[in-house]
Amino acid sequence: MYSSSNKNQIWSSLEEHCKEISKKSLIELFNENPERSTDFSTSFGDLWVDISKQIIDSKTIQLLSDLAEESKINQFFEDMMTGSPVNLTEKKPALHTALRAPKDSKILVDGKDVVPSISETLEKMEKFSHNIRNGKLLGSTGAPITSVVALGIGGSNLGSVMALKALSKFAHSEITIKFCSSIDAVDLDQTLDQLNPETTIFLVTSKSFNTKETLLLMENAKKWLEGSIVATGLSKHLVGITNFRDKAINCGLEGSMVFDIPDWVGGRFSLSSAAGLALMISIGADEFSNLLSGMNLIDNKTASESFESNGALLLALTDIWNRSFLDYPTMAVIPYSSQMSDFPPYLQQLMMESLGKNNQNDEHELGSSIGSVVWGATGTESQHAFFQFLHQGTDVVPCEMLGFSSSYEDSRQEQQQQHSLFANLLAQSEALAFGSGTEEDLIPEKKLKGNRPSTVILAPKLTPFILGQLISLYEHRTVASGVIWGVNPFDQWGVELGKSIATDIELELHEPSSSRSTDLQRMRNSSNEVLMERFRILRDYSQ
Ligand code: F6P
């Protein structure tokens, strides 16, 4: 549907062009074009996106834009934002942008306007979070709720964890919000340590309400509550956030305590849905609304700006270039802000679950690697951890540095430190690109060859409005890469097999030789059977 025979031709031209441009260094590219830094930078909403230190020239961007055009990227975004079933393998829309569209919009799915139900959920969230923030939500013993424990995993966890940390300066000072996603028993124990069941509420977020980890955590949470609350009062301490309200109600949750996630929102795109309830409780409905406005600003810009000034598309093009042509398998994301420390893990799911695929959905066989390993950590700490590898390692890792021009506080001291952070960001991107230059007398070990690509994204102060813009920028960049590469960015079939094998193995660990699929059993004999046996021996020995 979103392909063209011309795509192969453009792809071949890009391969040819790659051979040519790879002979040049970034120093040469900068010398050739004095306007380079402005030619390859754009302001996008309140963000400044600079790709000038990527190994590209205007021909690269032209060819990549042609490729995007042949992939009908603009049409795709229009279809996506108006509710067409762009998630082809699951035959449904991917309508996360509707969640932050203005309340007077009209967006039809199967002939029905979805905006009223989005507004209804948002209002319910606002009321609920307002009550907790004002001490009006009471637990079953009459004590006000002051602690919120959010249970959920993957897309039902990572976005909220990231955003809560990023916006911690906006957090309500008297409400404790904790997250737990692991089935490692220690995790829940530690999360609940020091919390009082009478004043604690659990937000159980699971779009499918079928995720083993989350359901197990919910059952354990119930047991913990039962220690001090009579069973009939439990429902006052349990909130469900899901697309399957019936399943939540069957698990003992009260209908009025269930918030709906629409079917057409993917987990990793769901922060602007009811999955963002923990964040709204923390920062309040007004700031949550600012986050949504930031997202909406970039949604509109992505759909309307032309290639050269479209930050999301330029980043997608760079990703395709670095992965499929320059053959760099990973990319590092380095936020120069400790508040953004959870941004790399959040992006890992967004980008790797969306793009870690090899089943291109059109007749065009791109025949190259797609999707990158995304990793990273905050600068300046990472400078003292893995930057040595980035500067002198034998593999080139394109880096993406995120900087913020101001800190939260206006104090001189804080602003001074902000200068320091940004100076470090610029220094690193300069050293990566240009290396140690032409200093002749350096011993080989001290030489940095440079020519290592990086992108800089500069934002103003990290507020909900700015975070919203960043999230939307990365969402659309990811979707655009998937569309151009010809994979469906909205499904994640790859994770299903492991889940069903785990169920099978768990049974077997409890009860050896229970009935199992013989094929799988045969495959495991060589390795997993032995490992299971070792596990049982060690388990029984240490009991
Ligand atoms: O890890 C696979 C996955 O299906 C993710 O896509 C999703 O975000 C996560 O599990 C959690 O799913 P749910 O919200 O249905 O519990």
PDB file of C-alpha atoms in Angstrom, residues 155-347:
ATOM      1  CA  GLY A 155       4.270   0.435  27.564  1.00  0.00           C
ATOM      2  CA  SER A 156       2.120   0.353  30.686  1.00  0.00           C
ATOM      3  CA  ASN A 157       5.082   1.490  32.750  1.00  0.00           C
ATOM      4  CA  LEU A 158       8.062   2.974  30.895  1.00  0.00           C
ATOM      5  CA  GLY A 159       6.441   6.189  29.640  1.00  0.00           C
ATOM      6  CA  SER A 160       5.033   7.081  33.064  1.00  0.00           C
ATOM      7  CA  VAL A 161       8.288   6.254  34.858  1.00  0.00           C
ATOM      8  CA  MET A 162      10.228   8.399  32.405  1.00  0.00           C
ATOM      9  CA  ALA A 163       7.818  11.334  32.530  1.00  0.00           C
ATOM     10  CA  LEU A 164       7.439  11.297  36.307  1.00  0.00           C
ATOM     11  CA  LYS A 165      11.195  11.518  36.747  1.00  0.00           C
ATOM     12  CA  ALA A 166      11.534  14.133  34.011  1.00  0.00           C
ATOM     13  CA  LEU A 167       8.873  16.266  35.661  1.00  0.00           C
ATOM     14  CA  SER A 168       9.731  15.564  39.273  1.00  0.00           C
ATOM     15  CA  LYS A 169      10.033  19.287  39.933  1.00  0.00           C
ATOM     16  CA  PHE A 170       6.312  19.543  39.209  1.00  0.00           C
ATOM     17  CA  ALA A 171       5.358  16.668  41.499  1.00  0.00           C
ATOM     18  CA  HIS A 172       2.873  17.029  44.363  1.00  0.00           C
ATOM     19  CA  SER A 173       5.031  17.145  47.462  1.00  0.00           C
ATOM     20  CA  GLU A 174       2.782  15.076  49.723  1.00  0.00           C
ATOM     21  CA  ILE A 175       1.901  12.221  47.432  1.00  0.00           C
ATOM     22  CA  THR A 176       4.267   9.323  47.046  1.00  0.00           C
ATOM     23  CA  ILE A 177       4.192   7.623  43.673  1.00  0.00           C
ATOM     24  CA  LYS A 178       6.038   4.359  43.128  1.00  0.00           C
ATOM     25  CA  PHE A 179       6.236   1.916  40.263  1.00  0.00           C
ATOM     26  CA  CYS A 180       6.615  -1.813  40.191  1.00  0.00           C
ATOM     27  CA  SER A 181       6.851  -3.926  37.057  1.00  0.00           C
ATOM     28  CA  SER A 182       8.977  -6.916  37.893  1.00  0.00           C
ATOM     29  CA  ILE A 183       7.840 -10.347  38.994  1.00  0.00           C
ATOM     30  CA  ASP A 184      10.973 -10.590  41.073  1.00  0.00           C
ATOM     31  CA  ALA A 185       9.334 -10.721  44.519  1.00  0.00           C
ATOM     32  CA  VAL A 186      11.992  -8.417  45.942  1.00  0.00           C
ATOM     33  CA  ASP A 187      10.767  -5.602  43.729  1.00  0.00           C
ATOM     34  CA  LEU A 188       7.249  -5.427  45.166  1.00  0.00           C
ATOM     35  CA  ASP A 189       8.536  -5.975  48.699  1.00  0.00           C
ATOM     36  CA  GLN A 190      10.866  -3.026  48.350  1.00  0.00           C
ATOM     37  CA  THR A 191       8.236  -0.894  46.667  1.00  0.00           C
ATOM     38  CA  LEU A 192       5.776  -1.486  49.513  1.00  0.00           C
ATOM     39  CA  ASP A 193       8.308  -1.111  52.276  1.00  0.00           C
ATOM     40  CA  GLN A 194       7.305   1.858  54.476  1.00  0.00           C
ATOM     41  CA  LEU A 195       3.876   2.172  52.815  1.00  0.00           C
ATOM     42  CA  ASN A 196       0.658   1.914  54.790  1.00  0.00           C
ATOM     43  CA  PRO A 197      -2.078  -0.216  53.144  1.00  0.00           C
ATOM     44  CA  GLU A 198      -4.778   2.062  54.535  1.00  0.00           C
ATOM     45  CA  THR A 199      -3.415   5.063  52.636  1.00  0.00           C
ATOM     46  CA  THR A 200      -2.186   3.279  49.508  1.00  0.00           C
ATOM     47  CA  ILE A 201      -3.924   2.793  46.195  1.00  0.00           C
ATOM     48  CA  PHE A 202      -2.744   0.567  43.347  1.00  0.00           C
ATOM     49  CA  LEU A 203      -3.084   1.566  39.713  1.00  0.00           C
ATOM     50  CA  VAL A 204      -3.094  -1.656  37.717  1.00  0.00           C
ATOM     51  CA  THR A 205      -2.273  -0.653  34.144  1.00  0.00           C
ATOM     52  CA  SER A 206      -2.558  -3.313  31.486  1.00  0.00           C
ATOM     53  CA  LYS A 207      -4.146  -2.648  28.134  1.00  0.00           C
ATOM     54  CA  SER A 208      -4.826  -6.365  27.667  1.00  0.00           C
ATOM     55  CA  PHE A 209      -5.407  -7.113  31.358  1.00  0.00           C
ATOM     56  CA  ASN A 210      -3.772 -10.363  30.447  1.00  0.00           C
ATOM     57  CA  THR A 211      -0.111  -9.670  31.149  1.00  0.00           C
ATOM     58  CA  LYS A 212       1.163 -12.252  33.602  1.00  0.00           C
ATOM     59  CA  GLU A 213       3.617  -9.981  35.361  1.00  0.00           C
ATOM     60  CA  THR A 214       0.999  -7.327  36.043  1.00  0.00           C
ATOM     61  CA  LEU A 215      -1.709  -9.772  37.121  1.00  0.00           C
ATOM     62  CA  LEU A 216       0.675 -11.481  39.500  1.00  0.00           C
ATOM     63  CA  LEU A 217       1.673  -8.140  40.968  1.00  0.00           C
ATOM     64  CA  MET A 218      -2.008  -7.256  41.404  1.00  0.00           C
ATOM     65  CA  GLU A 219      -2.695 -10.513  43.261  1.00  0.00           C
ATOM     66  CA  ASN A 220       0.282  -9.913  45.535  1.00  0.00           C
ATOM     67  CA  ALA A 221      -0.853  -6.351  46.119  1.00  0.00           C
ATOM     68  CA  LYS A 222      -4.282  -7.671  47.158  1.00  0.00           C
ATOM     69  CA  LYS A 223      -2.657 -10.022  49.665  1.00  0.00           C
ATOM     70  CA  TRP A 224      -0.651  -7.132  51.088  1.00  0.00           C
ATOM     71  CA  LEU A 225      -3.807  -5.034  51.414  1.00  0.00           C
ATOM     72  CA  GLU A 226      -5.722  -7.899  52.996  1.00  0.00           C
ATOM     73  CA  GLY A 227      -3.258  -7.855  55.874  1.00  0.00           C
ATOM     74  CA  SER A 228      -4.848  -4.666  57.216  1.00  0.00           C
ATOM     75  CA  ILE A 229      -8.017  -4.071  55.244  1.00  0.00           C
ATOM     76  CA  VAL A 230     -11.105  -6.220  55.277  1.00  0.00           C
ATOM     77  CA  ALA A 231     -11.659  -8.013  51.988  1.00  0.00           C
ATOM     78  CA  THR A 232     -14.821  -6.007  51.189  1.00  0.00           C
ATOM     79  CA  GLY A 233     -12.838  -2.789  51.241  1.00  0.00           C
ATOM     80  CA  LEU A 234     -10.165  -3.862  48.799  1.00  0.00           C
ATOM     81  CA  SER A 235     -11.841  -2.347  45.767  1.00  0.00           C
ATOM     82  CA  LYS A 236     -11.301   1.140  47.180  1.00  0.00           C
ATOM     83  CA  HIS A 237      -7.590   0.522  46.837  1.00  0.00           C
ATOM     84  CA  LEU A 238      -7.505  -0.885  43.323  1.00  0.00           C
ATOM     85  CA  VAL A 239      -7.785   1.025  40.086  1.00  0.00           C
ATOM     86  CA  GLY A 240      -7.757  -0.655  36.675  1.00  0.00           C
ATOM     87  CA  ILE A 241      -6.504   1.042  33.517  1.00  0.00           C
ATOM     88  CA  THR A 242      -7.272  -1.138  30.545  1.00  0.00           C
ATOM     89  CA  ASN A 243      -8.987  -1.818  27.260  1.00  0.00           C
ATOM     90  CA  PHE A 244     -10.725  -4.810  28.855  1.00  0.00           C
ATOM     91  CA  ARG A 245     -12.848  -3.435  31.683  1.00  0.00           C
ATOM     92  CA  ASP A 246     -14.765  -6.734  32.017  1.00  0.00           C
ATOM     93  CA  LYS A 247     -11.576  -8.624  32.798  1.00  0.00           C
ATOM     94  CA  ALA A 248     -10.685  -6.000  35.419  1.00  0.00           C
ATOM     95  CA  ILE A 249     -14.135  -6.277  36.982  1.00  0.00           C
ATOM     96  CA  ASN A 250     -13.818 -10.081  37.013  1.00  0.00           C
ATOM     97  CA  CYS A 251     -10.630  -9.625  39.016  1.00  0.00           C
ATOM     98  CA  GLY A 252     -12.620  -7.816  41.708  1.00  0.00           C
ATOM     99  CA  LEU A 253     -12.185  -4.209  40.600  1.00  0.00           C
ATOM    100  CA  GLU A 254     -15.149  -1.870  40.741  1.00  0.00           C
ATOM    101  CA  GLY A 255     -16.468  -0.562  37.413  1.00  0.00           C
ATOM    102  CA  SER A 256     -16.247   3.054  38.602  1.00  0.00           C
ATOM    103  CA  MET A 257     -12.555   2.490  39.397  1.00  0.00           C
ATOM    104  CA  VAL A 258     -11.715   1.350  35.868  1.00  0.00           C
ATOM    105  CA  PHE A 259     -10.303   3.814  33.323  1.00  0.00           C
ATOM    106  CA  ASP A 260     -10.491   2.911  29.655  1.00  0.00           C
ATOM    107  CA  ILE A 261      -7.594   2.665  27.223  1.00  0.00           C
ATOM    108  CA  PRO A 262      -8.985   2.567  23.682  1.00  0.00           C
ATOM    109  CA  ASP A 263      -8.148  -0.424  21.513  1.00  0.00           C
ATOM    110  CA  TRP A 264      -6.416   1.782  18.958  1.00  0.00           C
ATOM    111  CA  VAL A 265      -3.658   3.011  21.307  1.00  0.00           C
ATOM    112  CA  GLY A 266      -0.486   0.932  21.344  1.00  0.00           C
ATOM    113  CA  GLY A 267       1.154   0.412  24.756  1.00  0.00           C
ATOM    114  CA  ARG A 268       4.358   2.268  23.849  1.00  0.00           C
ATOM    115  CA  PHE A 269       2.296   5.188  22.493  1.00  0.00           C
ATOM    116  CA  SER A 270      -0.088   5.307  25.442  1.00  0.00           C
ATOM    117  CA  LEU A 271       1.266   7.921  27.844  1.00  0.00           C
ATOM    118  CA  SER A 272      -1.381  10.416  26.712  1.00  0.00           C
ATOM    119  CA  SER A 273      -4.174   7.922  27.481  1.00  0.00           C
ATOM    120  CA  ALA A 274      -5.454   6.825  30.910  1.00  0.00           C
ATOM    121  CA  ALA A 275      -2.090   5.038  31.190  1.00  0.00           C
ATOM    122  CA  GLY A 276      -0.798   8.501  32.154  1.00  0.00           C
ATOM    123  CA  LEU A 277      -2.963   8.608  35.303  1.00  0.00           C
ATOM    124  CA  ALA A 278      -0.017   8.246  37.712  1.00  0.00           C
ATOM    125  CA  LEU A 279       1.644  11.185  35.975  1.00  0.00           C
ATOM    126  CA  MET A 280      -1.513  13.269  36.173  1.00  0.00           C
ATOM    127  CA  ILE A 281      -1.843  12.525  39.889  1.00  0.00           C
ATOM    128  CA  SER A 282       1.726  13.649  40.357  1.00  0.00           C
ATOM    129  CA  ILE A 283       1.827  16.849  38.284  1.00  0.00           C
ATOM    130  CA  GLY A 284      -1.882  17.755  38.293  1.00  0.00           C
ATOM    131  CA  ALA A 285      -4.409  18.010  35.491  1.00  0.00           C
ATOM    132  CA  ASP A 286      -3.286  21.453  34.283  1.00  0.00           C
ATOM    133  CA  GLU A 287       0.325  20.401  33.750  1.00  0.00           C
ATOM    134  CA  PHE A 288      -0.839  17.120  32.197  1.00  0.00           C
ATOM    135  CA  SER A 289      -2.882  19.199  29.795  1.00  0.00           C
ATOM    136  CA  ASN A 290       0.269  21.215  28.973  1.00  0.00           C
ATOM    137  CA  LEU A 291       2.035  17.940  28.190  1.00  0.00           C
ATOM    138  CA  LEU A 292      -0.798  17.029  25.802  1.00  0.00           C
ATOM    139  CA  SER A 293      -0.602  20.467  24.165  1.00  0.00           C
ATOM    140  CA  GLY A 294       3.126  19.979  23.573  1.00  0.00           C
ATOM    141  CA  MET A 295       2.421  16.631  21.947  1.00  0.00           C
ATOM    142  CA  ASN A 296      -0.349  18.105  19.817  1.00  0.00           C
ATOM    143  CA  LEU A 297       1.928  20.916  18.638  1.00  0.00           C
ATOM    144  CA  ILE A 298       4.455  18.409  17.272  1.00  0.00           C
ATOM    145  CA  ASP A 299       1.710  16.107  15.933  1.00  0.00           C
ATOM    146  CA  ASN A 300       0.475  18.988  13.782  1.00  0.00           C
ATOM    147  CA  LYS A 301       3.935  20.042  12.715  1.00  0.00           C
ATOM    148  CA  THR A 302       4.894  16.508  11.728  1.00  0.00           C
ATOM    149  CA  ALA A 303       1.780  16.274   9.600  1.00  0.00           C
ATOM    150  CA  SER A 304       2.219  19.642   7.936  1.00  0.00           C
ATOM    151  CA  GLU A 305       5.882  20.738   7.670  1.00  0.00           C
ATOM    152  CA  SER A 306       7.887  20.085   4.545  1.00  0.00           C
ATOM    153  CA  PHE A 307      10.847  17.703   4.751  1.00  0.00           C
ATOM    154  CA  GLU A 308      13.596  20.270   5.235  1.00  0.00           C
ATOM    155  CA  SER A 309      11.958  21.785   8.313  1.00  0.00           C
ATOM    156  CA  ASN A 310      10.259  18.671   9.643  1.00  0.00           C
ATOM    157  CA  GLY A 311      12.319  17.661  12.686  1.00  0.00           C
ATOM    158  CA  ALA A 312      10.611  14.275  13.119  1.00  0.00           C
ATOM    159  CA  LEU A 313      11.103  13.302   9.479  1.00  0.00           C
ATOM    160  CA  LEU A 314      14.692  14.549   9.365  1.00  0.00           C
ATOM    161  CA  LEU A 315      15.490  12.384  12.385  1.00  0.00           C
ATOM    162  CA  ALA A 316      13.792   9.389  10.753  1.00  0.00           C
ATOM    163  CA  LEU A 317      15.793   9.945   7.569  1.00  0.00           C
ATOM    164  CA  THR A 318      18.997  10.117   9.597  1.00  0.00           C
ATOM    165  CA  ASP A 319      18.114   6.859  11.329  1.00  0.00           C
ATOM    166  CA  ILE A 320      17.540   5.130   8.003  1.00  0.00           C
ATOM    167  CA  TRP A 321      20.772   6.532   6.602  1.00  0.00           C
ATOM    168  CA  ASN A 322      22.869   5.493   9.599  1.00  0.00           C
ATOM    169  CA  ARG A 323      21.399   2.026   9.847  1.00  0.00           C
ATOM    170  CA  SER A 324      20.734   0.862   6.325  1.00  0.00           C
ATOM    171  CA  PHE A 325      23.475   2.661   4.408  1.00  0.00           C
ATOM    172  CA  LEU A 326      26.331   3.518   6.765  1.00  0.00           C
ATOM    173  CA  ASP A 327      25.590   0.243   8.550  1.00  0.00           C
ATOM    174  CA  TYR A 328      25.804   1.460  12.147  1.00  0.00           C
ATOM    175  CA  PRO A 329      23.870  -1.088  14.212  1.00  0.00           C
ATOM    176  CA  THR A 330      23.314   0.967  17.372  1.00  0.00           C
ATOM    177  CA  MET A 331      22.598   4.514  18.431  1.00  0.00           C
ATOM    178  CA  ALA A 332      23.233   6.130  21.787  1.00  0.00           C
ATOM    179  CA  VAL A 333      20.856   8.660  23.282  1.00  0.00           C
ATOM    180  CA  ILE A 334      22.533  10.932  25.810  1.00  0.00           C
ATOM    181  CA  PRO A 335      20.328  13.403  27.670  1.00  0.00           C
ATOM    182  CA  TYR A 336      22.318  16.103  29.423  1.00  0.00           C
ATOM    183  CA  SER A 337      19.785  16.250  32.248  1.00  0.00           C
ATOM    184  CA  SER A 338      19.585  13.931  35.217  1.00  0.00           C
ATOM    185  CA  GLN A 339      15.787  14.320  35.167  1.00  0.00           C
ATOM    186  CA  MET A 340      15.848  12.570  31.793  1.00  0.00           C
ATOM    187  CA  SER A 341      17.697   9.493  33.020  1.00  0.00           C
ATOM    188  CA  ASP A 342      14.764   7.227  32.157  1.00  0.00           C
ATOM    189  CA  PHE A 343      14.437   8.547  28.634  1.00  0.00           C
ATOM    190  CA  PRO A 344      16.807   5.946  27.071  1.00  0.00           C
ATOM    191  CA  PRO A 345      14.922   2.917  28.495  1.00  0.00           C
ATOM    192  CA  TYR A 346      11.630   4.466  27.412  1.00  0.00           C
ATOM    193  CA  LEU A 347      13.019   4.962  23.899  1.00  0.00           C
TER     194      LEU A 347
END
